[in-house]
Tab-separated table of C-alpha atoms in Angstrom:
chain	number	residue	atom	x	y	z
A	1	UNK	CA	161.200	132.125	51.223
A	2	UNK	CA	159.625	131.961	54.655
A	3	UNK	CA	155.370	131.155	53.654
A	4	UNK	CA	154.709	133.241	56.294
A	5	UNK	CA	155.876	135.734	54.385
A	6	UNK	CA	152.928	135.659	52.034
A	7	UNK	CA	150.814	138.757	52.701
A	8	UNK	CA	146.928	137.968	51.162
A	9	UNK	CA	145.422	140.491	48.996
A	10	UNK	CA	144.899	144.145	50.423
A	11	UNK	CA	143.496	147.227	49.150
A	12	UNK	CA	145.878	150.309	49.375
A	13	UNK	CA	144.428	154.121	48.497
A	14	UNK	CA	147.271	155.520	46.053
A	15	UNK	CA	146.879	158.457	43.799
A	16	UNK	CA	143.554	159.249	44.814
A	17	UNK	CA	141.959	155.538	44.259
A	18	UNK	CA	141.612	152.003	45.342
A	19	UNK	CA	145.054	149.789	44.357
A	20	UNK	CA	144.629	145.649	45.187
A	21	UNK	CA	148.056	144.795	45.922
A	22	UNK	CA	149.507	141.467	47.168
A	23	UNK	CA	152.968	140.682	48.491
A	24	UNK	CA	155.095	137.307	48.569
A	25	UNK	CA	158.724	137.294	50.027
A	26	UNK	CA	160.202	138.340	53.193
A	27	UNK	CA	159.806	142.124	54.314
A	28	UNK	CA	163.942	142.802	54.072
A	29	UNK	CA	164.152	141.403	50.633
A	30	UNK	CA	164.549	143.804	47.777
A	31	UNK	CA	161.432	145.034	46.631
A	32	UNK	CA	160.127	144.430	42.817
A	33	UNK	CA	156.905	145.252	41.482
A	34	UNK	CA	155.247	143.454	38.975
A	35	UNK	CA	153.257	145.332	36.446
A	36	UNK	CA	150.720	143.603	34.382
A	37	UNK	CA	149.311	144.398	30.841
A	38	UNK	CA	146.156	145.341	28.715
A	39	UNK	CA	143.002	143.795	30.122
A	40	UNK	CA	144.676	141.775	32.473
A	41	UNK	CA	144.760	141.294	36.565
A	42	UNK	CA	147.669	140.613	38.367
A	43	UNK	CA	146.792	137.028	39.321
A	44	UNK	CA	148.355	136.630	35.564
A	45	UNK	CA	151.693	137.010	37.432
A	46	UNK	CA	150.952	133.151	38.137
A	47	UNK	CA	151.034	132.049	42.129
A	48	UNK	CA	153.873	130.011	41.435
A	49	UNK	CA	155.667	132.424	38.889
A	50	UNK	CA	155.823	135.149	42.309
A	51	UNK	CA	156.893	132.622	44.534
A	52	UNK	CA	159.644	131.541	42.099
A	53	UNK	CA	160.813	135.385	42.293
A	54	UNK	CA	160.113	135.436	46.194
A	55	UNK	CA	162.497	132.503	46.451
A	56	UNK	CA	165.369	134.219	44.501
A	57	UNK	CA	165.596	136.815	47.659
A	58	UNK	CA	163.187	139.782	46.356
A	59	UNK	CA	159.583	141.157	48.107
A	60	UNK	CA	157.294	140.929	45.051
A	61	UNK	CA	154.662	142.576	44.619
A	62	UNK	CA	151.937	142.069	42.533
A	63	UNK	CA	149.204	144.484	41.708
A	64	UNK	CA	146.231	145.411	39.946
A	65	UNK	CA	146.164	148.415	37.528
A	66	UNK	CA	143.393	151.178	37.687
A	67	UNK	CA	140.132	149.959	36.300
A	68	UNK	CA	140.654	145.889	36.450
A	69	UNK	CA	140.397	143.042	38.952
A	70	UNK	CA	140.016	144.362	42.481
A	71	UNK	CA	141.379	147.894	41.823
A	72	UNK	CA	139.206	151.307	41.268
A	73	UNK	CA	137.082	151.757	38.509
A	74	UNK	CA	137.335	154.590	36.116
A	75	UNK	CA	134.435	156.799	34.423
A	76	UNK	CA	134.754	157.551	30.552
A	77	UNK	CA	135.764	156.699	26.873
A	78	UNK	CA	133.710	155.108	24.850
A	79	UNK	CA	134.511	152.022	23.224
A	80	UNK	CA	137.439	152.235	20.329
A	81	UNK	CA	136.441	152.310	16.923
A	82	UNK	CA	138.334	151.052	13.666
A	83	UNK	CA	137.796	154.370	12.664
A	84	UNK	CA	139.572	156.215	15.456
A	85	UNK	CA	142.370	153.937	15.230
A	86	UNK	CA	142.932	154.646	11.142
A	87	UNK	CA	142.766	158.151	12.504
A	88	UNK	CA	145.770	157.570	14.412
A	89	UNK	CA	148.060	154.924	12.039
A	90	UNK	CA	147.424	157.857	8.272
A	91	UNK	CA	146.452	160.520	10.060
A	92	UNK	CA	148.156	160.919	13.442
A	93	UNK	CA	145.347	162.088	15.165
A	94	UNK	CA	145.314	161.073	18.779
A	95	UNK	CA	142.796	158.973	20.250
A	96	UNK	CA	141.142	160.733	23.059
A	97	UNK	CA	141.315	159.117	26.850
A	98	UNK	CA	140.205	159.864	30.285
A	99	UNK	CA	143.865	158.929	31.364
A	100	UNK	CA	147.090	158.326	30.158
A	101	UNK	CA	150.056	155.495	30.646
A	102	UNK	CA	151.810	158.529	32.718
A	103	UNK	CA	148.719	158.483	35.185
A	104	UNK	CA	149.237	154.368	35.788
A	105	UNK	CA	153.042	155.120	36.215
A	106	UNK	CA	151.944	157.521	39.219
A	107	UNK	CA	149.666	154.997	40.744
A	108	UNK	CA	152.448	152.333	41.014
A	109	UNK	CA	154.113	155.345	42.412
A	110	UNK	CA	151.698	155.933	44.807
A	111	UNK	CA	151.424	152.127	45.896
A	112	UNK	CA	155.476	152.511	46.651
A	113	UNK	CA	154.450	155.602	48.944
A	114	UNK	CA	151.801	153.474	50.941
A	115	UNK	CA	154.057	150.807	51.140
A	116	UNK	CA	157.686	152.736	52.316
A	117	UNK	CA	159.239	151.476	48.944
A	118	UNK	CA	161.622	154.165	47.938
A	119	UNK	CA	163.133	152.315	45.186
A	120	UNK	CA	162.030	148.828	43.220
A	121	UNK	CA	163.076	146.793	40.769
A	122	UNK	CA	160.550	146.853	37.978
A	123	UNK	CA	159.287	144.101	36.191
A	124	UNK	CA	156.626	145.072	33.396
A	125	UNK	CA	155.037	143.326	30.750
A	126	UNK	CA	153.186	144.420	27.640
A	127	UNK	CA	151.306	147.474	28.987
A	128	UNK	CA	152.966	146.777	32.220
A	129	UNK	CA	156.112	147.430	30.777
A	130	UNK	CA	154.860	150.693	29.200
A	131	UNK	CA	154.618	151.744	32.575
A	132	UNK	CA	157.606	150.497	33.718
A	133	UNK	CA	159.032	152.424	31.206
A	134	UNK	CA	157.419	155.626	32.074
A	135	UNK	CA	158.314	155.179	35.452
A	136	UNK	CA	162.347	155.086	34.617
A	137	UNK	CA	161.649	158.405	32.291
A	138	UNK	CA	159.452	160.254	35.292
A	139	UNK	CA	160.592	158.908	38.454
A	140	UNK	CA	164.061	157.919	37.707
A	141	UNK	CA	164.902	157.152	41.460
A	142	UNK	CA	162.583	155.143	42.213
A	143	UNK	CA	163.993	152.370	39.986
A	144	UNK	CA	167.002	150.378	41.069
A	145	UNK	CA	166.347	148.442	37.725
A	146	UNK	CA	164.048	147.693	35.000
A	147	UNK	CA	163.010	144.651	33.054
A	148	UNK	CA	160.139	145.506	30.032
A	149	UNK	CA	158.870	141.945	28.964
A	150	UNK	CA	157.068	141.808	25.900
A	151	UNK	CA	156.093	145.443	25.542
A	152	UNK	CA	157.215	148.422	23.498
A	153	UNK	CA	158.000	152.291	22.711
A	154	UNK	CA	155.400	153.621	21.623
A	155	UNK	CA	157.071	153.888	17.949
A	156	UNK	CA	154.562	153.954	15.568
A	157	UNK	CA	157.268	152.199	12.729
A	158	UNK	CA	156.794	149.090	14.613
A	159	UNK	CA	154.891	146.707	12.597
A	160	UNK	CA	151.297	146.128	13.508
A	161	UNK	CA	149.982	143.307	15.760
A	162	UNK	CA	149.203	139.807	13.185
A	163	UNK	CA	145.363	140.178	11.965
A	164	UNK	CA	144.139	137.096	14.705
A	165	UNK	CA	145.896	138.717	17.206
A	166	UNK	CA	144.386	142.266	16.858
A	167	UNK	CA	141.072	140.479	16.718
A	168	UNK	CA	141.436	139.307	20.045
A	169	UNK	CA	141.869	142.992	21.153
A	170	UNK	CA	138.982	144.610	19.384
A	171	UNK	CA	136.474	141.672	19.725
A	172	UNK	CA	133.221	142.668	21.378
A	173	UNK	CA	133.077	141.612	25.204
A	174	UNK	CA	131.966	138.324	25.772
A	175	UNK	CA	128.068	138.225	27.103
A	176	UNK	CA	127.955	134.731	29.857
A	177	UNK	CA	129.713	132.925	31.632
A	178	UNK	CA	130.705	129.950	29.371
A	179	UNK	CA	131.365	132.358	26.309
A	180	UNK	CA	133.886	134.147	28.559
A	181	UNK	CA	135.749	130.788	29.341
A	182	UNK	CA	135.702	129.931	25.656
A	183	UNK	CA	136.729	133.622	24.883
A	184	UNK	CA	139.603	133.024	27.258
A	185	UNK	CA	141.024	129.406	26.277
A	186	UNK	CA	141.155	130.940	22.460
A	187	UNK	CA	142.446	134.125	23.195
A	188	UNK	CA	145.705	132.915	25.211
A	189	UNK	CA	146.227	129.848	22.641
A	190	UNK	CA	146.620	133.052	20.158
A	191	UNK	CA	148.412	134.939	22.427
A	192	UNK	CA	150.857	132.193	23.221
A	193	UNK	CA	151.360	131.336	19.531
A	194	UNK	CA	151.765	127.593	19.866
A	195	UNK	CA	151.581	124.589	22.100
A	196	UNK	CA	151.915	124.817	25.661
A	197	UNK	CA	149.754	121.959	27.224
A	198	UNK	CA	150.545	122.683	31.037
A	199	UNK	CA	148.967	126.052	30.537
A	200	UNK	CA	145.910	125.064	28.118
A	201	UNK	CA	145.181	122.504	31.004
A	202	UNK	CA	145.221	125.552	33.664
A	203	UNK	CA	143.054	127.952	31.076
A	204	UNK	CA	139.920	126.903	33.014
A	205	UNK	CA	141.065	127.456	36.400
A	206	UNK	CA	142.550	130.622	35.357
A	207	UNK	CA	139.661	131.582	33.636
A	208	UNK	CA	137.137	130.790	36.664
A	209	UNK	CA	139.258	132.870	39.421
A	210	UNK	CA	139.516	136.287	36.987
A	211	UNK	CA	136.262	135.990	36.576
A	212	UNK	CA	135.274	135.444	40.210
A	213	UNK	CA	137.589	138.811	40.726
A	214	UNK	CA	135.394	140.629	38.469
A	215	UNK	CA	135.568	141.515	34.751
A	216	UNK	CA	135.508	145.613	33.622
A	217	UNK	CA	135.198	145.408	29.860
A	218	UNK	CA	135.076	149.312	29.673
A	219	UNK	CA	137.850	149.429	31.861
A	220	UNK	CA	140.113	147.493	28.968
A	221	UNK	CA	138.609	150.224	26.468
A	222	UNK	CA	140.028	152.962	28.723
A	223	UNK	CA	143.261	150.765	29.258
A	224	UNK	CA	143.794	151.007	25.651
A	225	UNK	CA	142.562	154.461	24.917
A	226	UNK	CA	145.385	155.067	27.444
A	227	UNK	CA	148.252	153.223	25.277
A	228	UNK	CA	147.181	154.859	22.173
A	229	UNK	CA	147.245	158.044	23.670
A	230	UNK	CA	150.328	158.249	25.132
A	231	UNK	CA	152.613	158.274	21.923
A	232	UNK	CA	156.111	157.202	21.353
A	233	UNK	CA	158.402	157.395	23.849
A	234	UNK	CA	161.238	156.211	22.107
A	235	UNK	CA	163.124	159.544	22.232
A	236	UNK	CA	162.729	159.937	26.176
A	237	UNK	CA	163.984	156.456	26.572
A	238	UNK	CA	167.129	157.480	25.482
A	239	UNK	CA	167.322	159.601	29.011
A	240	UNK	CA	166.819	155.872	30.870
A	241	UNK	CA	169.719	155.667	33.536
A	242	UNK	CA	168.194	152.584	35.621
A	243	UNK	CA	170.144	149.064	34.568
A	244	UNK	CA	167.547	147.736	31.454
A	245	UNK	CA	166.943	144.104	30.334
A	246	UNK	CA	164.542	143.874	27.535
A	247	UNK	CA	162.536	140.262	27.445
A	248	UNK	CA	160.885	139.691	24.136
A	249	UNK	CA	159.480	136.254	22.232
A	250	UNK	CA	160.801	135.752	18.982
A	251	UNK	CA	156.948	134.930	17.775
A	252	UNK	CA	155.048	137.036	19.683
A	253	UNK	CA	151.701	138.186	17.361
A	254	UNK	CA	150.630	141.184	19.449
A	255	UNK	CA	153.712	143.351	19.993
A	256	UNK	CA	156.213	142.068	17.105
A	257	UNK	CA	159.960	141.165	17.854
A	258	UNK	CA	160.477	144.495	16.901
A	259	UNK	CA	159.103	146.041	19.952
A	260	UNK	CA	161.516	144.790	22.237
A	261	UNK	CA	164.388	145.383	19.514
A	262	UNK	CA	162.689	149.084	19.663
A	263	UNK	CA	163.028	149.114	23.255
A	264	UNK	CA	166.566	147.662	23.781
A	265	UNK	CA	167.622	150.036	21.203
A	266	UNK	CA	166.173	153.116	22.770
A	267	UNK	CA	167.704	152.745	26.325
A	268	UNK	CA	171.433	153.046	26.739
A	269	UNK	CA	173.272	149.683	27.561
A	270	UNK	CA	169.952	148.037	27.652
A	271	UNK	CA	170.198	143.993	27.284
A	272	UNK	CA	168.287	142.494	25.305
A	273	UNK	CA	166.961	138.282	25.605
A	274	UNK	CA	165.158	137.149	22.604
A	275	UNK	CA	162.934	134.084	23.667
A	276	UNK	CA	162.849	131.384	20.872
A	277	UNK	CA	159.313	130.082	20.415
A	278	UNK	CA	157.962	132.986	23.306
A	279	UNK	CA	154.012	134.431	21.727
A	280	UNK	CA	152.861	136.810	23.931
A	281	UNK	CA	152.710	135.366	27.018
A	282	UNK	CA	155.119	133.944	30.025
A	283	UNK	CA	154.256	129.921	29.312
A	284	UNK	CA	155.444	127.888	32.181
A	285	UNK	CA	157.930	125.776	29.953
A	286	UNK	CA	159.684	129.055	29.617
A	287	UNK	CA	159.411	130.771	33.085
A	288	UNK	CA	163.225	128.902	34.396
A	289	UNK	CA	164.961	131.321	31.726
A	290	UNK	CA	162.578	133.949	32.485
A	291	UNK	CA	162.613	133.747	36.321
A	292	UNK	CA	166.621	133.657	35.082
A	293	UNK	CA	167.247	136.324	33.631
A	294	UNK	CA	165.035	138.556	35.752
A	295	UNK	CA	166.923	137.421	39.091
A	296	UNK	CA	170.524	137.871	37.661
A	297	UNK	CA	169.429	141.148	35.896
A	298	UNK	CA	167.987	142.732	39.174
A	299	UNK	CA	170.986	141.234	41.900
A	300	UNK	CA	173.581	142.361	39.410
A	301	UNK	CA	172.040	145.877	39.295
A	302	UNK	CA	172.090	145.776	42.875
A	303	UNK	CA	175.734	145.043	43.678
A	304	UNK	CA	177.010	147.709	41.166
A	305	UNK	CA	174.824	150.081	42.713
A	306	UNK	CA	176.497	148.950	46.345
């Protein structure tokens, strides 16, 4: 990859609000868009992780989601309750929200537009590749292929996220500074569900720049709401054409194994690459098979499509 290919941060208007967007990789490389989860800004598609893809021939883009990081901010939803969410597990009630997973899929649509992207290769993970998803059911030609990384259907008969690791997503937002940074170094050595000391030394750093970008606590709330509200798509999966490769750890304690099992299963000649030892979270140890599978997935989709 040519470094002067690296395109800084920019803010594009898509689907009627403000999308931070930044690009590594040469302009004729195949685009891919990288779509991150819950709570989470794109800068946790590591630097190095994006240049990794870059290398492997593609334009990657990274990007923040409505209402997080550098991206607009959304109006609405009060904060989940326990209650709400018992609601939804016995009672099937929907949680309400002030948007759905189907409006995110439109503003990664939307950033294409700005951009001249036709068609991408898709690269989502946990919420991200919710979206992803829901891009391949809605806009089926703008994917030339999809990867979902640690994400799921939507099926409520997947088991539940482990108690410590639904904690982490219904803990009360963290009031200064050094409570965040603490809030952060605990949450990801849940998250990643074992020892990864490269990243635990990095959790500070990491830590300091998203919160330098800006934290939107409400914004996660409505992030959620948006997840729960959306349903199942496991039945509309089934209609999935675009070439699918389903990324899941084997001990990941937020969206079970079973997720990605759920996933693979749903899509038509979707593969499926269980990580041994992978939480819920792309530790640098693991990003070579990762990186991987991503880059053979997406050129081999590519050459049957030629």
């Amino acid at each position: 990859m040519n470094p002067l290919a690296h395109q800084p941060p920019r803010i594009a208007s898509a689907n009627g609000i403000d999308i931070c967007y930044e690009i590594f990789g040469d302009a004729d490389a195949a685009p891919m868009l990288l779509i991150m989860g819950l709570g989470a800004q794109m800068i946790h598609w590591d630097d190095d992780f994006c240049r990794q893809l870059a290398a492997r021939r593609f334009r990657v883009i990274r990007f923040d989601n409505r209402d997080i990081g550098k991206s607009g901010k959304m109006t609405g939803g009060k904060r989940l309750t326990p209650v709400e969410l018992l609601k939804l597990r016995f009672l099937k009630i929907p949680v309400a929200a002030p948007y759905r997973l189907r409006d995110m899929a439109e503003d990664t649509i939307g950033l294409m537009e700005v951009l001249g992207i036709k068609s991408a290769h898709l690269v989502g993970a946990s919420m991200g590749g919710m979206i992803a998803q829901e891009i391949a059911i809605s806009f089926p030609q703008r994917v030339r292929s999809l990867t979902s990384i640690m994400s799921t259907t939507g099926n409520p008969k997947v088991p539940p996220p482990s108690r410590e690791a639904a904690a982490v997503l219904m803990a009360p937002p963290p009031t200064t500074k050094e409570e965040y940074f603490e809030r952060f170094a605990d949450t990801w050595k849940i998250l990643r569900a074992g020892s990864f000391p490269e990243d635990e030394a990095l959790d500070r750093s990491r830590a300091e720049r998203t919160f330098e970008r800006g934290l939107n606590p409400a914004g996660v709330g409505r992030q959620l709401r948006a997840i729960l509200a959306s349903g199942s798509r496991k039945e509309r999966l089934h209609a999935v054409k675009a070439p699918t490769l389903v990324i899941h750890g084997t001990v990941d304690p937020l969206v079970r194994p079973e997720g990605g099992k759920d996933t693979a299963a749903a899509i038509p000649g979707a593969k499926l690459l269980m990580i041994e030892g992978m939480g819920h979270a792309l530790p640098i140890p693991m990003w070579p098979q990762i990186i991987d599978a991503i880059d053979k997935h997406a050129h081999g989709a590519a050459a049957k499509a030629a």
